[in-house]
PDB file of C-alpha atoms in Angstrom:
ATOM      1  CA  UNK Y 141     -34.123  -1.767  91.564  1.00 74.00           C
ATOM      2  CA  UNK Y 142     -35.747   1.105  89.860  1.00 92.00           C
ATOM      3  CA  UNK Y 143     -37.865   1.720  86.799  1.00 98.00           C
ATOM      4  CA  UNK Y 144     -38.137   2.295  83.347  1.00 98.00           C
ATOM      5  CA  UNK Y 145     -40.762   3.842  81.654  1.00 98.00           C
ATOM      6  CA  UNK Y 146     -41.475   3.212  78.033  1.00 98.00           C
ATOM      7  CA  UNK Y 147     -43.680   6.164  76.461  1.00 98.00           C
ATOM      8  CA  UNK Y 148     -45.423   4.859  73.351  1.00 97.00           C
ATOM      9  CA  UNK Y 149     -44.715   1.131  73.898  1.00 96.00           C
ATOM     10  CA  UNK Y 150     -45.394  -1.616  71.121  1.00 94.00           C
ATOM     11  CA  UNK Y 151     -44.550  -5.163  70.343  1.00 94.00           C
ATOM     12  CA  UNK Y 152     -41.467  -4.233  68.617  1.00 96.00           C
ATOM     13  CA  UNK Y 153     -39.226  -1.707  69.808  1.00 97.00           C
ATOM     14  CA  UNK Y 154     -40.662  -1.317  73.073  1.00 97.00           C
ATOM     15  CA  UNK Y 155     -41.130  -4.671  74.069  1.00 97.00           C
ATOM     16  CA  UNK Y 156     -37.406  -5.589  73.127  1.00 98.00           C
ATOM     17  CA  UNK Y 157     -36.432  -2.366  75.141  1.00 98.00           C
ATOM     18  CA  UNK Y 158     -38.482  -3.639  77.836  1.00 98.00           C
ATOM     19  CA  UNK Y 159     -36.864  -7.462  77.957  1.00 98.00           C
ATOM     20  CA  UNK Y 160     -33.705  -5.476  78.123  1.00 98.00           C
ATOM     21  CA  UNK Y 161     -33.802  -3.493  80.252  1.00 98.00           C
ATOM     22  CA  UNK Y 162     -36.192  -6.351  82.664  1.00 98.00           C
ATOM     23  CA  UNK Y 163     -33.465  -8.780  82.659  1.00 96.00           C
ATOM     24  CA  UNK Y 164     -30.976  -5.980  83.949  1.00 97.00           C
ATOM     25  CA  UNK Y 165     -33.366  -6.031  86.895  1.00 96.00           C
ATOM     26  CA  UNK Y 166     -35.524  -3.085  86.048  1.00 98.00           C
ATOM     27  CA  UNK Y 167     -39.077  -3.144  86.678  1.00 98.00           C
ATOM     28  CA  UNK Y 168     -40.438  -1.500  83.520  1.00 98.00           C
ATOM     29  CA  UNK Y 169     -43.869   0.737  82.990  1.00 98.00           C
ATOM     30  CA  UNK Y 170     -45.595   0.476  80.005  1.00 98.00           C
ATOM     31  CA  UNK Y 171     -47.345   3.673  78.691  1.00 98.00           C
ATOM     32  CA  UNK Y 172     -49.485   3.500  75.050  1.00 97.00           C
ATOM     33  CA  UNK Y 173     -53.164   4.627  73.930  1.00 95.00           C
ATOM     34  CA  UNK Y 174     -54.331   1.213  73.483  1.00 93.00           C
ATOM     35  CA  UNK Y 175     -54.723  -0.601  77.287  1.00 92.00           C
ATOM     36  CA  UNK Y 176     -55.449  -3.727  75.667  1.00 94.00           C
ATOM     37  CA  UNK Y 177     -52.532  -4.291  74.060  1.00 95.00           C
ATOM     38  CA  UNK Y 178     -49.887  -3.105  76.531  1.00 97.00           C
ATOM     39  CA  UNK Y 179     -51.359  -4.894  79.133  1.00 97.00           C
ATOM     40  CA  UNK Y 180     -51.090  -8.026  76.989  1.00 97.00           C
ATOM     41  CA  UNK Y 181     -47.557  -6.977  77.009  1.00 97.00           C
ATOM     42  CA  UNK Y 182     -47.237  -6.379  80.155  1.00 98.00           C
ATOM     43  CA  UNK Y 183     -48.454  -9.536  80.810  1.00 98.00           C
ATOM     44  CA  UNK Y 184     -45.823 -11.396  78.174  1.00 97.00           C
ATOM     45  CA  UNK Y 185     -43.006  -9.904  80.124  1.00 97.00           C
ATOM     46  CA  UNK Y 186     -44.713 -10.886  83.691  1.00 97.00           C
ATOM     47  CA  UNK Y 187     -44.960 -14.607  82.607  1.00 97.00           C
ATOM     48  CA  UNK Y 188     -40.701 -14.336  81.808  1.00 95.00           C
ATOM     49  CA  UNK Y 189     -39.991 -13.273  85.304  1.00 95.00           C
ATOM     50  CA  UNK Y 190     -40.486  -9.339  84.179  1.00 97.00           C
ATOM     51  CA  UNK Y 191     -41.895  -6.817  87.048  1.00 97.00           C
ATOM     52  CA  UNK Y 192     -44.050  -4.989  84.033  1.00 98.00           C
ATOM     53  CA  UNK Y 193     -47.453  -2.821  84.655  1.00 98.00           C
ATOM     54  CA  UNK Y 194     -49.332  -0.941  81.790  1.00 98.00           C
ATOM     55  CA  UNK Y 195     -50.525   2.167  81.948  1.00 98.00           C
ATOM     56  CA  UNK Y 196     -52.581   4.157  79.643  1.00 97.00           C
ATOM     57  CA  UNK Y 197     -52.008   7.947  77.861  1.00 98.00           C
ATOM     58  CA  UNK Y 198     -52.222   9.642  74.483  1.00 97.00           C
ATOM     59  CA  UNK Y 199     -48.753  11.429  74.716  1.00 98.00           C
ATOM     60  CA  UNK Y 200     -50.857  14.595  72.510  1.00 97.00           C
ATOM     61  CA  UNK Y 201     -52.691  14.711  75.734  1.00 98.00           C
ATOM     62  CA  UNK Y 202     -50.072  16.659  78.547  1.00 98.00           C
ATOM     63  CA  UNK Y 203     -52.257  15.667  81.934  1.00 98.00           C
ATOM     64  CA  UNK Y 204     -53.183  12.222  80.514  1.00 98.00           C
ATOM     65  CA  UNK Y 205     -49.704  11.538  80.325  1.00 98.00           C
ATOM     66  CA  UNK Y 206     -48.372  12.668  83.663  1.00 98.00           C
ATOM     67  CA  UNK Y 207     -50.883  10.971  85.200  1.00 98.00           C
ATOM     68  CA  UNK Y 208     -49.966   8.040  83.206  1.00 98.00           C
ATOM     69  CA  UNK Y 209     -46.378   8.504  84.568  1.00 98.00           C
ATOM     70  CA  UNK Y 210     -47.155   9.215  88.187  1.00 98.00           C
ATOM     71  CA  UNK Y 211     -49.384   6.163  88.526  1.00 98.00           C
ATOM     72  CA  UNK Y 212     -46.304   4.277  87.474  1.00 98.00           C
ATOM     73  CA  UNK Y 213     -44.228   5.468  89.908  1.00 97.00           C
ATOM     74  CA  UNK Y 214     -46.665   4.792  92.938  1.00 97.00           C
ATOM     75  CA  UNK Y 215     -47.006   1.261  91.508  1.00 97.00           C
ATOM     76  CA  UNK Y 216     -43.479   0.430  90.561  1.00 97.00           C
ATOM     77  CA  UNK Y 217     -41.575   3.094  92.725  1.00 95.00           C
ATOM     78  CA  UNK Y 218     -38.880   5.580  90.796  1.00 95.00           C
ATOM     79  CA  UNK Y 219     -38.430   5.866  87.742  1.00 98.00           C
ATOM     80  CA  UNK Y 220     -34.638   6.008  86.811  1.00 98.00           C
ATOM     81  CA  UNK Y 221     -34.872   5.628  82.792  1.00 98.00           C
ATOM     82  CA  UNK Y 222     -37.463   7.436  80.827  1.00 98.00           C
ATOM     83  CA  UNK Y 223     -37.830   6.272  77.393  1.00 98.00           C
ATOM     84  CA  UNK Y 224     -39.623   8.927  74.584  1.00 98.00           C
ATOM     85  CA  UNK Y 225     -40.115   6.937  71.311  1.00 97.00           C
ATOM     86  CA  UNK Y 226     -44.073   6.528  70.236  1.00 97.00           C
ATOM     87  CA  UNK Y 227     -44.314   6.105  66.607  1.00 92.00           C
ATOM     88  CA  UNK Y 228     -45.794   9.269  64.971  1.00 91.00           C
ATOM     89  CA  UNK Y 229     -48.964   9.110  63.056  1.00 86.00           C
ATOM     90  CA  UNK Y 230     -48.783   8.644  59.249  1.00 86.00           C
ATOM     91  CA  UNK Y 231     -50.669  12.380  58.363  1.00 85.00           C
ATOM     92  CA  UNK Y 232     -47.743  13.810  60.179  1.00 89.00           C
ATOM     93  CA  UNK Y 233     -45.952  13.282  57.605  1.00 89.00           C
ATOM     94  CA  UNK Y 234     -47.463  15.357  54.224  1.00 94.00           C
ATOM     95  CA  UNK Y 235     -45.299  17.190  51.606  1.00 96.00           C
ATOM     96  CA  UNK Y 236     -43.985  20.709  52.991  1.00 97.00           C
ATOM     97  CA  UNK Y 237     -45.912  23.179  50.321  1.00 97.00           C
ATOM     98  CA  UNK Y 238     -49.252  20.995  51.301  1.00 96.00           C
ATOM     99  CA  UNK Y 239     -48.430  21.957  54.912  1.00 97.00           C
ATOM    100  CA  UNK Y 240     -50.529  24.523  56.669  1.00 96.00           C
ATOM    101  CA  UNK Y 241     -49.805  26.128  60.432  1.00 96.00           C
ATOM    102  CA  UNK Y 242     -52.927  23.797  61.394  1.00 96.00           C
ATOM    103  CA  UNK Y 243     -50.904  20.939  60.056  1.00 96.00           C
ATOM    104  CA  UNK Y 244     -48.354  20.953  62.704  1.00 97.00           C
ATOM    105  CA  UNK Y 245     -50.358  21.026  65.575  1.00 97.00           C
ATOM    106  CA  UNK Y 246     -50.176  17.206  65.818  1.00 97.00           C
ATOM    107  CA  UNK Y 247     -46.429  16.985  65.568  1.00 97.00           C
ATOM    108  CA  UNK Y 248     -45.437  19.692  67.380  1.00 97.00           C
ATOM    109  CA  UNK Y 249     -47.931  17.853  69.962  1.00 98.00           C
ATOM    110  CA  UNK Y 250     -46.500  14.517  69.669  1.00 97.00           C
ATOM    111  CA  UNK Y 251     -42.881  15.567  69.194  1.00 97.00           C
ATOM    112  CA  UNK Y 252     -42.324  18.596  71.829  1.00 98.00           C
ATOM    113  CA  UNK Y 253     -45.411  19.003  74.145  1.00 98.00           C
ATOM    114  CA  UNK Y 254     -45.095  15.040  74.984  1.00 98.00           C
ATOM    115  CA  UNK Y 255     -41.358  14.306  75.625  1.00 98.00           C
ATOM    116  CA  UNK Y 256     -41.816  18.254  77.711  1.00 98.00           C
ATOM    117  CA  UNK Y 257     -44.199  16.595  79.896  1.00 98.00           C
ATOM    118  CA  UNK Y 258     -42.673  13.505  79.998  1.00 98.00           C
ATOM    119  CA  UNK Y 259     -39.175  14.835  81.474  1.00 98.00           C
ATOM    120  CA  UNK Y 260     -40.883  17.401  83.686  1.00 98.00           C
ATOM    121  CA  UNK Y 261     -42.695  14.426  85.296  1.00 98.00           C
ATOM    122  CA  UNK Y 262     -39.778  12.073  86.020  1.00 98.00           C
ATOM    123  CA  UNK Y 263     -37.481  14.589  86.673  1.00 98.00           C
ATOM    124  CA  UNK Y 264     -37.944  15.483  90.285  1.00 97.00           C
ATOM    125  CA  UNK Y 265     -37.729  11.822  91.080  1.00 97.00           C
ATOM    126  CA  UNK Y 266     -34.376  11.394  89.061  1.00 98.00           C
ATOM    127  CA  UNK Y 267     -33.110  13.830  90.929  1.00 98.00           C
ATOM    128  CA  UNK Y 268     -34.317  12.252  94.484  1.00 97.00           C
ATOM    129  CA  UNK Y 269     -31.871   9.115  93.141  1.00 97.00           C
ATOM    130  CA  UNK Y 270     -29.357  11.267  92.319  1.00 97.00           C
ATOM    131  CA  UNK Y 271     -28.827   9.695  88.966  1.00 97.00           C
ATOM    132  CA  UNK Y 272     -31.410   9.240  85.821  1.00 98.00           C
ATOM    133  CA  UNK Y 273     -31.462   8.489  81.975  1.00 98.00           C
ATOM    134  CA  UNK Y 274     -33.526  10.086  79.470  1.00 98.00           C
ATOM    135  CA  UNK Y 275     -33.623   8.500  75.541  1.00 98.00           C
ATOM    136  CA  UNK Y 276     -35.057   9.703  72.843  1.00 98.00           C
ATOM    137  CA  UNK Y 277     -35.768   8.081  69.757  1.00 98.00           C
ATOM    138  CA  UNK Y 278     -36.240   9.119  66.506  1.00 97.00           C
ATOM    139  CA  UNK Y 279     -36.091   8.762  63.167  1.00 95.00           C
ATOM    140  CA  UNK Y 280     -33.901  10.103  60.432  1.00 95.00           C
ATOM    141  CA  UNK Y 281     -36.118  13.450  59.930  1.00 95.00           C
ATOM    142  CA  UNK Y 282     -34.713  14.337  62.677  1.00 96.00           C
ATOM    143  CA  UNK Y 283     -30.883  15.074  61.351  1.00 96.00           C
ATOM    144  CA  UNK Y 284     -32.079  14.890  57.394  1.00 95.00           C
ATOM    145  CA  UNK Y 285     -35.224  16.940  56.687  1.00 96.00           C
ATOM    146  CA  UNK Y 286     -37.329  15.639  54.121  1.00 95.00           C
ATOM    147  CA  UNK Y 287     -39.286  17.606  51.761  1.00 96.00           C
ATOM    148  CA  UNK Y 288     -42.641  15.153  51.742  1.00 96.00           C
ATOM    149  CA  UNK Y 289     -42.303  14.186  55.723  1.00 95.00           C
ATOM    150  CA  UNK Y 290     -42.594  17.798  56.607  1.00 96.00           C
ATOM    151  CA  UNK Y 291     -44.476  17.430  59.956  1.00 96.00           C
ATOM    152  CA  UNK Y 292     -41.792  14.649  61.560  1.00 95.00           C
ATOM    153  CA  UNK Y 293     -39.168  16.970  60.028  1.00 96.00           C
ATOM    154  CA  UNK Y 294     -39.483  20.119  61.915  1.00 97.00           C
ATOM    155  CA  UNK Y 295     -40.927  18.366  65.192  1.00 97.00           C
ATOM    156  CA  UNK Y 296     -38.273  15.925  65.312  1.00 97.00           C
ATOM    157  CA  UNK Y 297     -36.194  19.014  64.757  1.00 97.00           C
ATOM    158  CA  UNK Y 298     -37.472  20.774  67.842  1.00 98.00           C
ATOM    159  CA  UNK Y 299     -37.320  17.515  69.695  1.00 98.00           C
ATOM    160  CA  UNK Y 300     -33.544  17.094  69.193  1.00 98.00           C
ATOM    161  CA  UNK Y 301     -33.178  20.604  70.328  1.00 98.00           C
ATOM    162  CA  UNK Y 302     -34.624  20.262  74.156  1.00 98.00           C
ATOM    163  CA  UNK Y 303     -32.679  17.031  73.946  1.00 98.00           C
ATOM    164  CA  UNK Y 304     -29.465  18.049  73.080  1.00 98.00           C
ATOM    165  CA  UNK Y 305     -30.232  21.219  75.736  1.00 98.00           C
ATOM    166  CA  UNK Y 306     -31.144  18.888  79.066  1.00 98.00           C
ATOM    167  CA  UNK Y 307     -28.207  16.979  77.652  1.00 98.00           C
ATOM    168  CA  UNK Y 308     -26.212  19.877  78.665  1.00 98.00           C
ATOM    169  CA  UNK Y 309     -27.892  21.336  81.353  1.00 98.00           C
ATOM    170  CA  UNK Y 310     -28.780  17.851  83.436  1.00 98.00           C
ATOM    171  CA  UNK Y 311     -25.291  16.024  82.978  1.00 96.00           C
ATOM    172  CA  UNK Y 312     -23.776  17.701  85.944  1.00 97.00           C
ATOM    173  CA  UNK Y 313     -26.812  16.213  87.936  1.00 97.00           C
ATOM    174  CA  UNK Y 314     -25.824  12.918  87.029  1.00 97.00           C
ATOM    175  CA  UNK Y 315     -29.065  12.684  84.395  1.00 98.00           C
ATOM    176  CA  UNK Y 316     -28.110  11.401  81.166  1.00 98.00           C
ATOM    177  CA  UNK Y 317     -29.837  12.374  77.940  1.00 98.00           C
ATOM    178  CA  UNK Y 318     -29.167  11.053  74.723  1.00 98.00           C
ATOM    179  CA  UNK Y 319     -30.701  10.357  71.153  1.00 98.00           C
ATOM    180  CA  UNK Y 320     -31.105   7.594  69.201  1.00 98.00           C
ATOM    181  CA  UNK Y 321     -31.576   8.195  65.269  1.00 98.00           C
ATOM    182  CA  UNK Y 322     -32.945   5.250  63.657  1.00 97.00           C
ATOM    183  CA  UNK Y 323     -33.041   5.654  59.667  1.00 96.00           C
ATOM    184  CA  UNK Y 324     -35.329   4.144  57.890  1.00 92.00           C
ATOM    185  CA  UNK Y 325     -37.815   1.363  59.604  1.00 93.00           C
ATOM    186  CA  UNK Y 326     -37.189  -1.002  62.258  1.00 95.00           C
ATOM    187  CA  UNK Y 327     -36.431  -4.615  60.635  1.00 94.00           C
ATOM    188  CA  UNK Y 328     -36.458  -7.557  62.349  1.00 95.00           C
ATOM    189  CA  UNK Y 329     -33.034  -9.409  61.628  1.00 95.00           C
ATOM    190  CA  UNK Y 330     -31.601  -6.517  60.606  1.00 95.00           C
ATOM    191  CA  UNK Y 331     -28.018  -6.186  61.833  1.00 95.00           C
ATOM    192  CA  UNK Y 332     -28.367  -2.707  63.652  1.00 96.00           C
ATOM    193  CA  UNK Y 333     -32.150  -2.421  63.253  1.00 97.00           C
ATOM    194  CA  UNK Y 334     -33.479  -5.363  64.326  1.00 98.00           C
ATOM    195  CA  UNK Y 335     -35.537  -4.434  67.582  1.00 98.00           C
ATOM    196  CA  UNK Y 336     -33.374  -6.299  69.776  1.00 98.00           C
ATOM    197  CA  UNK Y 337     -29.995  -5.038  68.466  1.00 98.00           C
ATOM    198  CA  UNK Y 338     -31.837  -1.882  68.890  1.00 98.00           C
ATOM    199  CA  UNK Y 339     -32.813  -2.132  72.645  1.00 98.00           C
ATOM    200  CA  UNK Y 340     -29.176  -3.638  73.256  1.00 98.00           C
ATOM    201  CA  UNK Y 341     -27.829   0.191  71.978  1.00 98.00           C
ATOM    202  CA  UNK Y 342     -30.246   1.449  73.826  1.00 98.00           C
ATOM    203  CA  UNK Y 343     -29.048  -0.457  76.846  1.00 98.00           C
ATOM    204  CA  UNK Y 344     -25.279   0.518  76.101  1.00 98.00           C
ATOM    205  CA  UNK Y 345     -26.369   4.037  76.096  1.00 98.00           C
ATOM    206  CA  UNK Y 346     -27.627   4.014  79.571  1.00 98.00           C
ATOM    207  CA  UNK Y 347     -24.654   2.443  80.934  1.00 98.00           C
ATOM    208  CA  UNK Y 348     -21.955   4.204  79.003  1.00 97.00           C
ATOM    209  CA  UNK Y 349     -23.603   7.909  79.516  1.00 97.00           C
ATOM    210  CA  UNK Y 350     -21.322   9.732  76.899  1.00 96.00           C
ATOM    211  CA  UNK Y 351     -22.193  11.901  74.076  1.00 97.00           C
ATOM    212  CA  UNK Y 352     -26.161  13.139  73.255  1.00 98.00           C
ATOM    213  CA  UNK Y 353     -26.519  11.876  69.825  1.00 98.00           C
ATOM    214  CA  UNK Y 354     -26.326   8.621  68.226  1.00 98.00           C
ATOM    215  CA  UNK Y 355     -26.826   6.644  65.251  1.00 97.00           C
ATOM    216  CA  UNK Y 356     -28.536   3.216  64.741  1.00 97.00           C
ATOM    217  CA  UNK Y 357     -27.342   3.133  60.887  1.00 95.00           C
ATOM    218  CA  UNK Y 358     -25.681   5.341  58.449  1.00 93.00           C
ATOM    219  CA  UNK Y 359     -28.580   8.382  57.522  1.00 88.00           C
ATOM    220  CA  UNK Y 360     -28.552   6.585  53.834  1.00 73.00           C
ATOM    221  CA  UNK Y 361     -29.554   3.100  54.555  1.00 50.00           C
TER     222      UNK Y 361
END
């Protein structure tokens, strides 16, 4: 079996994501800032019969990250499923006339630079297997701009753009790219957002390979 790699992995989305996808038979690489704490996950997912290794990259920082990725595949062997979703950082998000060119550095960072790296770094194994999956997730900003989440807004924006544009140029490669928009927060028990309904979509996306984007709840909830 191949891998998945989870870029900006957590206890919530990420870890549901990775029991998913683990008990499909995927060995599953765990990529955050904090080493600590995803190898405390990785270590959760070991002890339920889940191949799982963390690794350790800021995804604002490009060669960080593809080292990050390429240690994963030496220690886990290709990756097949490349998962983008890190959460963004809170001053990403300030009101759009408070927002200065200097502002969007971060996002633009976190949201384009990152997921550009990301792909680039997975890609040429993808195409070794002759098949691949790419998700993206993000949240509602990134159909809906929103006038005090300015940051999120237009880097989500640009995000959804590459997306939706390796959607179209990869599918005749047999790589898959799609988008998940999740509105609002993650809430456990929550019938569409609760993380594991979440990484079962997720999941279904994978498998069922049709269509770029897609929507965890209606944009208003």
């Amino acid at each position: 079996m191949t891998t998945i790699a989870i870029i900006g992995a957590g206890p919530g989305l990420g870890a549901a994501v990775a029991h998913r996808f683990g008990r499909e038979g995927f060995d599953v690489a765990l990529v955050a800032r904090h080493l600590e704490r995803t190898a405390a996950l990785a270590a959760g997912l070991t002890g339920q019969g889940v191949t799982a290794r963390a690794f350790t990259a800021d995804v604002r920082d490009p060669k960080a990250l593809a080292a990050a990725l390429d240690e994963a595949r030496a220690a886990l062997g290709p990756i097949e499923v490349l998962q983008y979703s890190p959460v963004p950082q809170p001053d990403f998000m300030r009101p759009v006339l408070e927002t200065t060119h200097t502002d969007l550095t971060g996002p633009v960072e976190f949201s384009v630079y990152g997921p550009v790296t990301a792909v680039q770094q997975v890609l040429p194994g993808m195409r070794e297997l002759g098949r691949g999956t790419v998700l993206f997730v993000n949240g509602g900003t990134a159909v809906v701009p929103h006038p005090d989440r300015a940051g999120t807004s237009i880097a989500f924006a640009a995000q959804s753009a590459y997306g939706h544009l390796l959607h179209d140029s990869l599918a005749g490669e047999g790589i898959h790219v799609a988008q998940l928009v999740i509105p609002g927060a993650i809430v456990a028990g929550h019938p569409r957002k609760d993380p594991a309904v979440l990484a079962d979509t997720l999941w279904q996306l994978h498998r069922d390979r049709h269509g770029f984007r897609h929507f965890a709840d209606d944009l208003d909830s």
